[in-house]
Amino acid sequence: MLRAGMLLALGGAAAPLTGCDLFDREDEPEPPPDPLRPMVDESLGLAAAYRASALAHPDLADRLNPIADTHTAHATELARIVGVTLGSAPAVDPSATAPSAPAAALAALRAREKAAQQSATAACAAAPAERAALLGSIAAARATHQEALK
């Protein structure tokens, strides 16, 4: 009987705590966004640019689509590490446009790749060891893409 009374007393004392702010986490600040999140968006943007150029210049599609696929794969892996879902993005971003001349399209893609390689290199240098290998691989792929577009 003593046990039942103690349990009842403890249960009664704990019940009021469930409705108070003691367990609310609303005052906790949101964790900062992952520093690699912009690289997910950058990779998706590169893939969309390649696909838009391939659509605008079908004669370049065999050359550009594999690179677009590589950028999509990078975005997928980065999203997995960052902990975001990519969702079902369209194969081509409707806002992505390509220059009308094939040479200009290739030059624009090379310029984007160069800027993206620089951001991947900077991210690699700042990343912890468990992320550096992936980022180094992405930076190297982006350098290779620049050469493939010449």
Short mmCIF file of C-alpha atoms in Angstrom, two decimals:
data_model
loop_
_atom_site.label_atom_id
_atom_site.label_comp_id
_atom_site.label_asym_id
_atom_site.label_seq_id
_atom_site.Cartn_x
_atom_site.Cartn_y
_atom_site.Cartn_z
CA MET A 1 0.00 0.00 0.00
CA LEU A 2 2.90 2.30 0.72
CA ARG A 3 4.31 1.60 -2.73
CA ALA A 4 1.02 2.43 -4.39
CA GLY A 5 0.79 5.66 -2.41
CA MET A 6 4.34 6.67 -3.35
CA LEU A 7 3.74 5.91 -7.02
CA LEU A 8 0.54 7.89 -6.94
CA ALA A 9 2.27 10.80 -5.23
CA LEU A 10 5.17 10.75 -7.71
CA GLY A 11 2.82 10.44 -10.64
CA GLY A 12 0.73 13.32 -9.35
CA ALA A 13 3.80 15.49 -8.85
CA ALA A 14 5.14 14.78 -12.34
CA ALA A 15 1.82 15.35 -14.14
CA PRO A 16 1.84 19.15 -13.74
CA LEU A 17 5.33 19.31 -15.29
CA THR A 18 4.13 17.95 -18.63
CA GLY A 19 2.10 21.07 -19.35
CA CYS A 20 4.72 23.61 -18.30
CA ASP A 21 7.46 25.16 -20.42
CA LEU A 22 10.11 22.98 -18.84
CA PHE A 23 10.16 20.63 -21.81
CA ASP A 24 9.41 23.16 -24.57
CA ARG A 25 12.24 23.66 -27.04
CA GLU A 26 10.81 26.66 -28.84
CA ASP A 27 13.40 28.97 -27.32
CA GLU A 28 16.29 26.96 -28.73
CA PRO A 29 17.78 28.55 -31.83
CA GLU A 30 17.67 26.65 -35.10
CA PRO A 31 20.95 24.98 -35.91
CA PRO A 32 22.90 26.86 -38.60
CA PRO A 33 22.52 25.54 -42.15
CA ASP A 34 25.13 23.08 -43.28
CA PRO A 35 27.99 24.86 -45.06
CA LEU A 36 27.70 22.39 -47.94
CA ARG A 37 24.05 23.27 -48.65
CA PRO A 38 25.00 25.91 -51.27
CA MET A 39 27.03 23.26 -53.10
CA VAL A 40 23.90 21.15 -53.51
CA ASP A 41 22.17 24.07 -55.19
CA GLU A 42 25.26 24.86 -57.26
CA SER A 43 25.48 21.29 -58.54
CA LEU A 44 21.79 21.28 -59.44
CA GLY A 45 22.22 24.61 -61.21
CA LEU A 46 25.14 23.26 -63.22
CA ALA A 47 23.15 20.18 -64.22
CA ALA A 48 20.25 22.39 -65.33
CA ALA A 49 22.58 24.62 -67.36
CA TYR A 50 24.06 21.61 -69.14
CA ARG A 51 20.62 20.19 -69.90
CA ALA A 52 19.39 23.54 -71.20
CA SER A 53 22.44 23.78 -73.48
CA ALA A 54 21.93 20.21 -74.67
CA LEU A 55 18.31 21.02 -75.55
CA ALA A 56 19.29 24.24 -77.31
CA HIS A 57 22.10 22.50 -79.21
CA PRO A 58 21.16 18.86 -79.87
CA ASP A 59 24.48 18.28 -81.65
CA LEU A 60 26.20 18.84 -78.26
CA ALA A 61 23.84 16.61 -76.26
CA ASP A 62 26.09 13.52 -76.34
CA ARG A 63 28.88 15.65 -74.93
CA LEU A 64 26.87 17.62 -72.36
CA ASN A 65 24.37 15.14 -70.92
CA PRO A 66 26.99 12.91 -69.22
CA ILE A 67 28.42 15.98 -67.49
CA ALA A 68 24.90 17.02 -66.41
CA ASP A 69 24.43 13.52 -64.99
CA THR A 70 27.69 13.88 -63.05
CA HIS A 71 26.50 17.14 -61.49
CA THR A 72 23.20 15.52 -60.57
CA ALA A 73 25.10 12.66 -58.90
CA HIS A 74 27.21 15.19 -56.98
CA ALA A 75 24.07 17.01 -55.83
CA THR A 76 22.52 13.73 -54.73
CA GLU A 77 25.53 12.74 -52.65
CA LEU A 78 25.95 16.20 -51.17
CA ALA A 79 22.25 16.26 -50.26
CA ARG A 80 22.63 12.91 -48.54
CA ILE A 81 25.54 14.21 -46.46
CA VAL A 82 23.81 17.50 -45.66
CA GLY A 83 20.57 15.73 -44.81
CA VAL A 84 18.24 17.35 -47.32
CA THR A 85 15.97 15.77 -49.89
CA LEU A 86 16.23 16.86 -53.47
CA GLY A 87 12.65 16.09 -54.32
CA SER A 88 11.56 15.60 -57.88
CA ALA A 89 13.27 18.45 -59.67
CA PRO A 90 12.52 18.86 -63.35
CA ALA A 91 15.11 17.47 -65.77
CA VAL A 92 15.58 20.98 -67.13
CA ASP A 93 15.10 24.15 -65.14
CA PRO A 94 12.67 26.26 -67.17
CA SER A 95 14.55 29.41 -66.14
CA ALA A 96 17.88 28.05 -67.43
CA THR A 97 18.74 29.42 -70.83
CA ALA A 98 21.61 28.71 -73.17
CA PRO A 99 23.35 31.08 -75.56
CA SER A 100 22.17 30.68 -79.14
CA ALA A 101 25.59 29.85 -80.58
CA PRO A 102 27.15 26.49 -79.65
CA ALA A 103 30.58 28.04 -79.05
CA ALA A 104 29.05 30.64 -76.74
CA ALA A 105 27.14 27.92 -74.87
CA LEU A 106 30.36 25.96 -74.32
CA ALA A 107 32.18 29.11 -73.18
CA ALA A 108 29.40 29.93 -70.71
CA LEU A 109 29.50 26.39 -69.31
CA ARG A 110 33.31 26.56 -68.99
CA ALA A 111 32.99 29.83 -67.04
CA ARG A 112 30.39 28.30 -64.71
CA GLU A 113 32.59 25.22 -64.21
CA LYS A 114 35.58 27.39 -63.35
CA ALA A 115 33.63 29.32 -60.72
CA ALA A 116 32.15 26.08 -59.37
CA GLN A 117 35.59 24.45 -59.22
CA GLN A 118 36.84 27.38 -57.15
CA SER A 119 33.94 27.07 -54.71
CA ALA A 120 34.45 23.30 -54.43
CA THR A 121 38.16 23.80 -53.80
CA ALA A 122 37.45 26.37 -51.08
CA ALA A 123 34.85 24.08 -49.50
CA CYS A 124 37.32 21.19 -49.59
CA ALA A 125 39.99 23.25 -47.84
CA ALA A 126 37.54 24.28 -45.11
CA ALA A 127 35.84 20.89 -44.69
CA PRO A 128 36.49 18.29 -42.02
CA ALA A 129 38.40 15.22 -43.17
CA GLU A 130 35.29 13.05 -43.59
CA ARG A 131 33.97 15.47 -46.23
CA ALA A 132 37.22 16.53 -47.87
CA ALA A 133 37.55 13.47 -50.10
CA LEU A 134 34.13 14.01 -51.69
CA LEU A 135 34.73 17.72 -52.14
CA GLY A 136 38.17 17.12 -53.63
CA SER A 137 36.62 14.67 -56.05
CA ILE A 138 33.97 17.21 -57.04
CA ALA A 139 36.62 19.92 -57.54
CA ALA A 140 38.65 17.55 -59.74
CA ALA A 141 35.56 16.62 -61.77
CA ARG A 142 34.80 20.27 -62.36
CA ALA A 143 38.35 20.87 -63.58
CA THR A 144 37.99 17.91 -65.95
CA HIS A 145 34.69 19.28 -67.22
CA GLN A 146 36.41 22.54 -68.16
CA GLU A 147 38.85 20.57 -70.30
CA ALA A 148 36.09 18.48 -71.87
CA LEU A 149 34.35 21.67 -73.00
CA LYS A 150 37.34 22.99 -74.97
#
